[in-house]
Amino acid sequence: MRVVLYARVSSEKQAEKDLSIAAQLKALRKYAVEHGWEVYKEFVDEAESARSANRPAFKEMVALAKQKHKFFDTILVWKLSRFARNREDSIIYKSLLRKCGVSVISINEQVDETPAGKLLEGMIEVIDEFYSINLAQDTIRGMKENAGRGYHNGGTIPIGYKAKKIMDGPNEKTRLEPDEAFAPIIRRIFQMCVSGMGAKEIVMTLNGEDLRTSKGKRWNKNNVYYILKNEVYTGTLVWNHQSKSQGRPRAKDPREVIRIENNHPALIDRETFEKAQTLLRARSPEIIHPRAVHSDYLLSGLLYCGKCGSRMLGCAAKSSRFFYYACQNYCKRGKGVCDARLINKDRLEAFGIERV
């Protein structure tokens, strides 16, 4: 019989314990050898939750099982919780695999195909799902307590700050402190904004001086907007202000948001931050349904830069007195990336009409 091995860990901490990928694979290989089974392939998902089926290796394994040619007969897992901790996903995928002639075997939970075996398997999966949901709630509760005491809850440290490790009893915690290598750049970005410069001008200024982000990359408008809208630079810790629903950020109920002012050293004052928000809102385009949007640029979406191959965008200059087509890279990243010249809108459109 040909089998595939599936191993998964949901966190680095779990990987450090006896549930590590290496430990799971070692046990699975030994089990296959003891039963005289041939291992066709090994699939591994690291730092992936079993509460979702959206796991790269898992999806690849299921897709392989669905092929017309049968590559393997059984999936070996260390425990059923490695396969899924969502009862609905477990039922759906096991049913799909069964139709393809593929079974799932847990080497540490011996269940058979009898009615009693199916009942036991279902009970194990329900307990696993309960454990997973309960663990998630405990984790959120711990993160809420951590944020409430002014500690950083993990994730990317905002540019302009660095992590400061401190001991809280036996536990190591993280607070934010200014990173003097980038803090001056953050202050300058806000000053440029309140002085009337737009995000594109700020980007072109920073890239023109060959300044880089904390990741060593060139600046773009997304970087600048993220900084200008981030309240962390006023010394305020904000946690749990949004969640993702279907991949899109959604604002949380204000009562669930933890907000602590003067939590860490501020890089800019509150007055500067609020002035920047006012200017950003004033410059923000009106939100219109896509079907109602029309472009004043006849060749929009049809032109590409001859130097770098990027799309050409319509843009205005001198308080909207002059209109041009410009390279997207030039507009967003500056002439250091592409130095293609602006092309007069009326002349280019007239030329296009003559040629049609």
mmCIF file of C-alpha atoms in Angstrom:
data_model
loop_
_atom_site.group_PDB
_atom_site.id
_atom_site.type_symbol
_atom_site.label_atom_id
_atom_site.label_comp_id
_atom_site.label_asym_id
_atom_site.label_seq_id
_atom_site.Cartn_x
_atom_site.Cartn_y
_atom_site.Cartn_z
ATOM 1 C CA MET A 1 0.000 0.000 0.000
ATOM 2 C CA ARG A 2 1.247 3.483 -0.850
ATOM 3 C CA VAL A 3 0.811 6.221 1.724
ATOM 4 C CA VAL A 4 1.539 9.932 2.111
ATOM 5 C CA LEU A 5 2.560 11.539 5.383
ATOM 6 C CA TYR A 6 0.951 14.761 6.589
ATOM 7 C CA ALA A 7 2.514 16.777 9.416
ATOM 8 C CA ARG A 8 1.460 20.175 10.770
ATOM 9 C CA VAL A 9 2.296 22.609 13.549
ATOM 10 C CA SER A 10 0.339 25.785 14.228
ATOM 11 C CA SER A 11 3.045 27.803 16.029
ATOM 12 C CA GLU A 12 6.755 28.002 16.762
ATOM 13 C CA LYS A 13 6.096 27.173 20.426
ATOM 14 C CA GLN A 14 4.305 23.996 19.408
ATOM 15 C CA ALA A 15 7.201 23.131 17.098
ATOM 16 C CA GLU A 16 9.598 23.345 20.050
ATOM 17 C CA LYS A 17 7.661 20.662 21.924
ATOM 18 C CA ASP A 18 7.098 17.003 21.064
ATOM 19 C CA LEU A 19 4.698 18.028 18.248
ATOM 20 C CA SER A 20 7.532 19.334 16.057
ATOM 21 C CA ILE A 21 7.463 18.529 12.350
ATOM 22 C CA ALA A 22 10.578 16.370 12.712
ATOM 23 C CA ALA A 23 9.033 14.374 15.577
ATOM 24 C CA GLN A 24 5.786 13.801 13.675
ATOM 25 C CA LEU A 25 7.525 12.710 10.478
ATOM 26 C CA LYS A 26 9.879 10.373 12.369
ATOM 27 C CA ALA A 27 6.924 8.616 14.028
ATOM 28 C CA LEU A 28 4.960 8.445 10.757
ATOM 29 C CA ARG A 29 7.906 6.962 8.824
ATOM 30 C CA LYS A 30 8.472 4.366 11.532
ATOM 31 C CA TYR A 31 4.776 3.404 11.477
ATOM 32 C CA ALA A 32 4.840 3.011 7.677
ATOM 33 C CA VAL A 33 7.966 0.822 7.804
ATOM 34 C CA GLU A 34 6.506 -1.389 10.541
ATOM 35 C CA HIS A 35 3.434 -2.041 8.374
ATOM 36 C CA GLY A 36 5.400 -2.549 5.169
ATOM 37 C CA TRP A 37 3.869 0.464 3.445
ATOM 38 C CA GLU A 38 5.599 2.559 0.784
ATOM 39 C CA VAL A 39 5.805 6.312 1.489
ATOM 40 C CA TYR A 40 4.953 8.132 -1.745
ATOM 41 C CA LYS A 41 5.324 11.727 -0.526
ATOM 42 C CA GLU A 42 5.467 13.905 2.582
ATOM 43 C CA PHE A 43 3.356 17.039 3.061
ATOM 44 C CA VAL A 44 4.179 19.644 5.705
ATOM 45 C CA ASP A 45 2.339 22.776 6.858
ATOM 46 C CA GLU A 46 4.253 24.958 9.301
ATOM 47 C CA ALA A 47 2.572 27.655 11.415
ATOM 48 C CA GLU A 48 -0.826 26.807 9.889
ATOM 49 C CA SER A 49 -4.047 26.435 11.875
ATOM 50 C CA ALA A 50 -6.118 23.271 11.421
ATOM 51 C CA ARG A 51 -9.298 25.266 11.994
ATOM 52 C CA SER A 52 -9.087 26.223 8.318
ATOM 53 C CA ALA A 53 -8.573 24.074 5.221
ATOM 54 C CA ASN A 54 -6.672 26.948 3.606
ATOM 55 C CA ARG A 55 -3.275 25.301 4.115
ATOM 56 C CA PRO A 56 -0.891 25.083 1.115
ATOM 57 C CA ALA A 57 0.411 21.522 1.643
ATOM 58 C CA PHE A 58 -3.012 20.238 2.726
ATOM 59 C CA LYS A 59 -4.633 21.638 -0.429
ATOM 60 C CA GLU A 60 -1.866 20.160 -2.597
ATOM 61 C CA MET A 61 -2.360 16.752 -0.949
ATOM 62 C CA VAL A 62 -6.135 16.784 -1.496
ATOM 63 C CA ALA A 63 -5.687 17.916 -5.108
ATOM 64 C CA LEU A 64 -3.293 14.996 -5.709
ATOM 65 C CA ALA A 65 -5.822 12.564 -4.220
ATOM 66 C CA LYS A 66 -8.482 13.834 -6.661
ATOM 67 C CA GLN A 67 -6.399 13.015 -9.757
ATOM 68 C CA LYS A 68 -7.681 10.280 -12.061
ATOM 69 C CA HIS A 69 -4.481 8.329 -11.583
ATOM 70 C CA LYS A 70 -4.335 7.009 -8.017
ATOM 71 C CA PHE A 71 -0.989 7.981 -6.500
ATOM 72 C CA PHE A 72 -1.636 6.779 -2.935
ATOM 73 C CA ASP A 73 -4.169 4.887 -0.840
ATOM 74 C CA THR A 74 -3.902 6.400 2.633
ATOM 75 C CA ILE A 75 -2.936 9.566 4.486
ATOM 76 C CA LEU A 76 -1.022 9.011 7.722
ATOM 77 C CA VAL A 77 -1.250 11.653 10.464
ATOM 78 C CA TRP A 78 0.218 11.784 13.966
ATOM 79 C CA LYS A 79 -3.222 12.594 15.414
ATOM 80 C CA LEU A 80 -6.575 13.494 13.878
ATOM 81 C CA SER A 81 -6.067 17.058 15.165
ATOM 82 C CA ARG A 82 -3.173 17.380 12.684
ATOM 83 C CA PHE A 83 -5.627 16.710 9.837
ATOM 84 C CA ALA A 84 -8.374 19.100 11.006
ATOM 85 C CA ARG A 85 -9.741 20.756 14.127
ATOM 86 C CA ASN A 86 -12.881 21.907 12.415
ATOM 87 C CA ARG A 87 -15.525 19.175 12.499
ATOM 88 C CA GLU A 88 -17.220 20.438 9.332
ATOM 89 C CA ASP A 89 -13.956 20.477 7.334
ATOM 90 C CA SER A 90 -13.061 17.020 8.653
ATOM 91 C CA ILE A 91 -16.372 15.530 7.491
ATOM 92 C CA ILE A 92 -16.224 17.219 4.081
ATOM 93 C CA TYR A 93 -12.621 16.306 3.262
ATOM 94 C CA LYS A 94 -12.780 12.759 4.611
ATOM 95 C CA SER A 95 -15.912 12.178 2.557
ATOM 96 C CA LEU A 96 -14.225 13.607 -0.549
ATOM 97 C CA LEU A 97 -11.126 11.470 0.021
ATOM 98 C CA ARG A 98 -13.238 8.362 0.647
ATOM 99 C CA LYS A 99 -14.888 8.841 -2.764
ATOM 100 C CA CYS A 100 -11.391 8.925 -4.254
ATOM 101 C CA GLY A 101 -10.531 5.679 -2.492
ATOM 102 C CA VAL A 102 -8.244 7.373 0.057
ATOM 103 C CA SER A 103 -8.484 6.881 3.832
ATOM 104 C CA VAL A 104 -7.053 8.833 6.773
ATOM 105 C CA ILE A 105 -5.226 6.945 9.548
ATOM 106 C CA SER A 106 -4.141 8.430 12.879
ATOM 107 C CA ILE A 107 -1.176 6.460 14.225
ATOM 108 C CA ASN A 108 -1.976 7.450 17.832
ATOM 109 C CA GLU A 109 -5.768 7.045 17.751
ATOM 110 C CA GLN A 110 -6.718 3.582 16.575
ATOM 111 C CA VAL A 111 -10.218 3.747 15.111
ATOM 112 C CA ASP A 112 -11.756 1.341 12.617
ATOM 113 C CA GLU A 113 -14.570 1.437 10.061
ATOM 114 C CA THR A 114 -17.167 -0.104 12.402
ATOM 115 C CA PRO A 115 -20.074 2.005 13.714
ATOM 116 C CA ALA A 116 -18.359 2.121 17.126
ATOM 117 C CA GLY A 117 -15.125 3.230 15.460
ATOM 118 C CA LYS A 118 -16.912 6.010 13.575
ATOM 119 C CA LEU A 119 -18.537 7.162 16.826
ATOM 120 C CA LEU A 120 -15.152 7.252 18.576
ATOM 121 C CA GLU A 121 -13.597 9.159 15.686
ATOM 122 C CA GLY A 122 -16.391 11.738 15.785
ATOM 123 C CA MET A 123 -15.998 12.176 19.551
ATOM 124 C CA ILE A 124 -12.241 12.722 19.172
ATOM 125 C CA GLU A 125 -12.801 15.362 16.474
ATOM 126 C CA VAL A 126 -15.461 17.190 18.514
ATOM 127 C CA ILE A 127 -13.092 17.299 21.497
ATOM 128 C CA ASP A 128 -10.276 18.589 19.258
ATOM 129 C CA GLU A 129 -12.519 21.335 17.893
ATOM 130 C CA PHE A 130 -13.609 22.308 21.425
ATOM 131 C CA TYR A 131 -9.956 22.449 22.516
ATOM 132 C CA SER A 132 -9.030 24.625 19.520
ATOM 133 C CA ILE A 133 -11.878 27.126 20.050
ATOM 134 C CA ASN A 134 -11.237 27.268 23.785
ATOM 135 C CA LEU A 135 -7.507 27.822 23.191
ATOM 136 C CA ALA A 136 -8.276 30.665 20.763
ATOM 137 C CA GLN A 137 -10.464 32.363 23.388
ATOM 138 C CA ASP A 138 -7.754 31.968 26.038
ATOM 139 C CA THR A 139 -5.184 33.423 23.623
ATOM 140 C CA ILE A 140 -7.368 36.464 22.881
ATOM 141 C CA ARG A 141 -7.965 36.930 26.598
ATOM 142 C CA GLY A 142 -4.197 36.845 27.238
ATOM 143 C CA MET A 143 -3.490 39.298 24.409
ATOM 144 C CA LYS A 144 -6.177 41.648 25.727
ATOM 145 C CA GLU A 145 -4.582 41.588 29.185
ATOM 146 C CA ASN A 146 -1.137 42.120 27.632
ATOM 147 C CA ALA A 147 -2.314 45.124 25.578
ATOM 148 C CA GLY A 148 -4.203 46.524 28.561
ATOM 149 C CA ARG A 149 -0.904 46.719 30.428
ATOM 150 C CA GLY A 150 0.713 48.597 27.550
ATOM 151 C CA TYR A 151 2.783 45.803 26.026
ATOM 152 C CA HIS A 152 3.269 45.152 22.303
ATOM 153 C CA ASN A 153 1.291 42.079 21.218
ATOM 154 C CA GLY A 154 3.588 40.885 18.474
ATOM 155 C CA GLY A 155 3.575 41.475 14.750
ATOM 156 C CA THR A 156 5.665 43.971 12.793
ATOM 157 C CA ILE A 157 7.168 46.812 14.805
ATOM 158 C CA PRO A 158 6.132 50.137 13.177
ATOM 159 C CA ILE A 159 9.008 51.823 11.346
ATOM 160 C CA GLY A 160 10.498 54.472 13.620
ATOM 161 C CA TYR A 161 10.312 52.219 16.675
ATOM 162 C CA LYS A 162 12.196 49.172 17.916
ATOM 163 C CA ALA A 163 11.383 46.496 20.459
ATOM 164 C CA LYS A 164 12.508 46.982 24.028
ATOM 165 C CA LYS A 165 12.506 43.729 26.019
ATOM 166 C CA ILE A 166 11.601 44.003 29.703
ATOM 167 C CA MET A 167 10.898 41.427 32.384
ATOM 168 C CA ASP A 168 7.469 41.290 33.981
ATOM 169 C CA GLY A 169 8.010 38.768 36.738
ATOM 170 C CA PRO A 170 9.239 35.586 35.040
ATOM 171 C CA ASN A 171 7.867 36.655 31.636
ATOM 172 C CA GLU A 172 9.628 38.665 28.945
ATOM 173 C CA LYS A 173 7.462 41.458 27.513
ATOM 174 C CA THR A 174 7.915 43.981 24.709
ATOM 175 C CA ARG A 175 7.468 47.750 24.725
ATOM 176 C CA LEU A 176 8.163 50.253 21.958
ATOM 177 C CA GLU A 177 11.015 52.727 22.036
ATOM 178 C CA PRO A 178 12.181 55.163 19.321
ATOM 179 C CA ASP A 179 14.582 53.853 16.706
ATOM 180 C CA GLU A 180 16.831 56.857 16.168
ATOM 181 C CA ALA A 181 17.852 55.566 12.742
ATOM 182 C CA PHE A 182 14.307 56.046 11.397
ATOM 183 C CA ALA A 183 12.476 58.289 13.899
ATOM 184 C CA PRO A 184 13.747 61.483 12.182
ATOM 185 C CA ILE A 185 12.333 60.229 8.861
ATOM 186 C CA ILE A 186 8.921 59.661 10.462
ATOM 187 C CA ARG A 187 8.891 63.179 11.903
ATOM 188 C CA ARG A 188 9.915 64.586 8.543
ATOM 189 C CA ILE A 189 7.131 62.706 6.717
ATOM 190 C CA PHE A 190 4.535 64.291 9.007
ATOM 191 C CA GLN A 191 6.108 67.726 8.626
ATOM 192 C CA MET A 192 6.091 67.405 4.832
ATOM 193 C CA CYS A 193 2.425 66.372 4.978
ATOM 194 C CA VAL A 194 1.261 69.302 7.144
ATOM 195 C CA SER A 195 3.276 71.694 4.993
ATOM 196 C CA GLY A 196 1.051 70.742 2.056
ATOM 197 C CA MET A 197 2.988 67.995 0.282
ATOM 198 C CA GLY A 198 1.018 65.014 -1.020
ATOM 199 C CA ALA A 199 2.040 61.374 -0.628
ATOM 200 C CA LYS A 200 3.511 61.245 -4.138
ATOM 201 C CA GLU A 201 5.712 64.269 -3.483
ATOM 202 C CA ILE A 202 6.843 62.827 -0.148
ATOM 203 C CA VAL A 203 7.757 59.525 -1.841
ATOM 204 C CA MET A 204 9.683 61.276 -4.584
ATOM 205 C CA THR A 205 11.553 63.386 -2.015
ATOM 206 C CA LEU A 206 12.577 60.388 0.114
ATOM 207 C CA ASN A 207 13.580 58.245 -2.862
ATOM 208 C CA GLY A 208 15.343 61.221 -4.460
ATOM 209 C CA GLU A 209 17.571 61.391 -1.364
ATOM 210 C CA ASP A 210 18.141 57.629 -1.609
ATOM 211 C CA LEU A 211 16.519 56.984 1.786
ATOM 212 C CA ARG A 212 15.197 53.483 2.426
ATOM 213 C CA THR A 213 12.549 51.902 4.640
ATOM 214 C CA SER A 214 13.530 49.739 7.620
ATOM 215 C CA LYS A 215 13.395 46.742 5.242
ATOM 216 C CA GLY A 216 15.890 48.361 2.892
ATOM 217 C CA LYS A 217 13.306 49.026 0.186
ATOM 218 C CA ARG A 218 12.365 52.178 -1.706
ATOM 219 C CA TRP A 219 9.440 54.196 -0.440
ATOM 220 C CA ASN A 220 5.994 54.062 -2.024
ATOM 221 C CA LYS A 221 2.656 55.759 -1.369
ATOM 222 C CA ASN A 222 1.328 52.834 0.686
ATOM 223 C CA ASN A 223 4.241 53.162 3.127
ATOM 224 C CA VAL A 224 3.588 56.868 3.527
ATOM 225 C CA TYR A 225 -0.181 56.535 3.984
ATOM 226 C CA TYR A 226 0.307 53.781 6.570
ATOM 227 C CA ILE A 227 2.598 56.057 8.602
ATOM 228 C CA LEU A 228 0.426 59.163 8.303
ATOM 229 C CA LYS A 229 -2.686 57.286 9.471
ATOM 230 C CA ASN A 230 -1.023 55.355 12.301
ATOM 231 C CA GLU A 231 -1.823 56.745 15.757
ATOM 232 C CA VAL A 232 1.073 54.817 17.293
ATOM 233 C CA TYR A 233 3.355 57.753 16.446
ATOM 234 C CA THR A 234 1.526 59.932 18.995
ATOM 235 C CA GLY A 235 2.572 57.511 21.749
ATOM 236 C CA THR A 236 -0.828 55.811 21.766
ATOM 237 C CA LEU A 237 -1.244 52.042 21.865
ATOM 238 C CA VAL A 238 -4.298 50.868 19.907
ATOM 239 C CA TRP A 239 -5.161 47.161 19.843
ATOM 240 C CA ASN A 240 -8.081 45.171 18.421
ATOM 241 C CA HIS A 241 -9.461 48.079 16.391
ATOM 242 C CA GLN A 242 -10.211 45.930 13.359
ATOM 243 C CA SER A 243 -10.692 42.350 12.243
ATOM 244 C CA LYS A 244 -10.630 40.631 8.876
ATOM 245 C CA SER A 245 -13.830 39.374 7.344
ATOM 246 C CA GLN A 246 -13.491 37.559 4.006
ATOM 247 C CA GLY A 247 -9.995 39.018 3.701
ATOM 248 C CA ARG A 248 -11.148 42.624 4.216
ATOM 249 C CA PRO A 249 -10.451 44.719 7.328
ATOM 250 C CA ARG A 250 -13.561 45.610 9.318
ATOM 251 C CA ALA A 251 -13.736 48.123 12.161
ATOM 252 C CA LYS A 252 -14.413 46.575 15.566
ATOM 253 C CA ASP A 253 -16.982 47.774 18.074
ATOM 254 C CA PRO A 254 -15.308 50.731 19.888
ATOM 255 C CA ARG A 255 -16.117 49.034 23.197
ATOM 256 C CA GLU A 256 -13.788 46.147 22.257
ATOM 257 C CA VAL A 257 -10.848 48.400 21.321
ATOM 258 C CA ILE A 258 -8.017 48.908 23.810
ATOM 259 C CA ARG A 259 -6.570 52.400 23.563
ATOM 260 C CA ILE A 260 -3.865 53.723 25.905
ATOM 261 C CA GLU A 261 -2.491 57.240 25.437
ATOM 262 C CA ASN A 262 1.059 58.170 26.467
ATOM 263 C CA ASN A 263 1.939 54.482 26.460
ATOM 264 C CA HIS A 264 5.344 54.896 24.804
ATOM 265 C CA PRO A 265 7.515 57.820 23.623
ATOM 266 C CA ALA A 266 5.731 59.830 20.919
ATOM 267 C CA LEU A 267 7.490 60.748 17.684
ATOM 268 C CA ILE A 268 5.010 63.524 16.841
ATOM 269 C CA ASP A 269 2.542 65.574 18.874
ATOM 270 C CA ARG A 270 -1.213 65.105 18.757
ATOM 271 C CA GLU A 271 -1.809 68.456 17.040
ATOM 272 C CA THR A 272 0.447 67.510 14.105
ATOM 273 C CA PHE A 273 -1.217 64.103 13.781
ATOM 274 C CA GLU A 274 -4.751 65.582 13.730
ATOM 275 C CA LYS A 275 -3.720 68.212 11.190
ATOM 276 C CA ALA A 276 -2.334 65.461 8.958
ATOM 277 C CA GLN A 277 -5.635 63.522 9.245
ATOM 278 C CA THR A 278 -7.610 66.612 8.250
ATOM 279 C CA LEU A 279 -5.423 67.144 5.187
ATOM 280 C CA LEU A 280 -5.656 63.461 4.191
ATOM 281 C CA ARG A 281 -9.454 63.529 4.416
ATOM 282 C CA ALA A 282 -9.594 66.725 2.352
ATOM 283 C CA ARG A 283 -7.477 65.125 -0.383
ATOM 284 C CA SER A 284 -9.258 61.788 -0.330
ATOM 285 C CA PRO A 285 -11.316 61.119 -3.495
ATOM 286 C CA GLU A 286 -15.056 60.804 -3.069
ATOM 287 C CA ILE A 287 -16.166 57.173 -2.822
ATOM 288 C CA ILE A 288 -18.339 56.365 -5.828
ATOM 289 C CA HIS A 289 -19.761 53.053 -7.054
ATOM 290 C CA PRO A 290 -17.364 51.655 -9.693
ATOM 291 C CA ARG A 291 -20.083 51.626 -12.378
ATOM 292 C CA ALA A 292 -20.550 55.362 -11.919
ATOM 293 C CA VAL A 293 -16.869 56.201 -12.267
ATOM 294 C CA HIS A 294 -15.688 57.634 -15.554
ATOM 295 C CA SER A 295 -12.202 58.654 -16.581
ATOM 296 C CA ASP A 296 -11.249 62.000 -18.092
ATOM 297 C CA TYR A 297 -8.285 60.258 -19.693
ATOM 298 C CA LEU A 298 -9.313 58.703 -22.998
ATOM 299 C CA LEU A 299 -6.351 56.296 -23.150
ATOM 300 C CA SER A 300 -6.584 55.178 -19.518
ATOM 301 C CA GLY A 301 -5.661 51.490 -19.161
ATOM 302 C CA LEU A 302 -4.261 51.277 -22.703
ATOM 303 C CA LEU A 303 -0.792 52.780 -22.345
ATOM 304 C CA TYR A 304 2.418 51.268 -20.973
ATOM 305 C CA CYS A 305 5.723 52.928 -20.215
ATOM 306 C CA GLY A 306 8.333 52.420 -22.926
ATOM 307 C CA LYS A 307 11.164 52.393 -20.381
ATOM 308 C CA CYS A 308 9.994 50.081 -17.577
ATOM 309 C CA GLY A 309 6.806 48.510 -18.960
ATOM 310 C CA SER A 310 4.573 49.784 -16.144
ATOM 311 C CA ARG A 311 1.096 51.184 -16.806
ATOM 312 C CA MET A 312 0.695 54.870 -17.658
ATOM 313 C CA LEU A 313 -1.595 56.851 -15.376
ATOM 314 C CA GLY A 314 -3.419 60.116 -15.848
ATOM 315 C CA CYS A 315 -2.198 62.883 -13.548
ATOM 316 C CA ALA A 316 -2.622 66.619 -13.020
ATOM 317 C CA ALA A 317 -0.054 69.315 -12.206
ATOM 318 C CA LYS A 318 0.056 72.968 -11.191
ATOM 319 C CA SER A 319 -3.232 72.891 -9.246
ATOM 320 C CA SER A 320 -4.950 70.858 -11.995
ATOM 321 C CA ARG A 321 -4.147 73.414 -14.722
ATOM 322 C CA PHE A 322 -2.134 70.903 -16.771
ATOM 323 C CA PHE A 323 -2.849 67.227 -17.458
ATOM 324 C CA TYR A 324 -0.455 64.455 -18.393
ATOM 325 C CA TYR A 325 0.044 60.723 -18.779
ATOM 326 C CA ALA A 326 2.830 59.459 -16.507
ATOM 327 C CA CYS A 327 4.520 56.161 -15.720
ATOM 328 C CA GLN A 328 3.035 54.468 -12.647
ATOM 329 C CA ASN A 329 6.509 53.714 -11.273
ATOM 330 C CA TYR A 330 7.521 57.345 -11.693
ATOM 331 C CA CYS A 331 4.377 58.537 -9.896
ATOM 332 C CA LYS A 332 4.527 56.099 -6.985
ATOM 333 C CA ARG A 333 8.249 55.459 -6.519
ATOM 334 C CA GLY A 334 9.973 58.407 -8.124
ATOM 335 C CA LYS A 335 12.436 58.983 -10.929
ATOM 336 C CA GLY A 336 15.006 56.752 -9.249
ATOM 337 C CA VAL A 337 12.927 53.778 -10.437
ATOM 338 C CA CYS A 338 11.841 55.213 -13.788
ATOM 339 C CA ASP A 339 12.717 58.605 -15.235
ATOM 340 C CA ALA A 340 10.243 58.547 -18.116
ATOM 341 C CA ARG A 341 8.944 62.034 -18.949
ATOM 342 C CA LEU A 342 5.374 63.213 -18.539
ATOM 343 C CA ILE A 343 3.392 63.270 -21.803
ATOM 344 C CA ASN A 344 0.868 66.007 -22.477
ATOM 345 C CA LYS A 345 -2.646 64.527 -22.314
ATOM 346 C CA ASP A 346 -4.221 66.512 -25.178
ATOM 347 C CA ARG A 347 -1.343 65.945 -27.592
ATOM 348 C CA LEU A 348 -1.167 62.189 -26.921
ATOM 349 C CA GLU A 349 -4.920 61.699 -27.224
ATOM 350 C CA ALA A 350 -5.045 63.717 -30.451
ATOM 351 C CA PHE A 351 -2.231 61.576 -31.827
ATOM 352 C CA GLY A 352 -4.128 58.410 -30.859
ATOM 353 C CA ILE A 353 -7.366 59.582 -32.481
ATOM 354 C CA GLU A 354 -5.564 60.400 -35.710
ATOM 355 C CA ARG A 355 -4.104 56.915 -35.851
ATOM 356 C CA VAL A 356 -7.380 55.069 -35.239
#
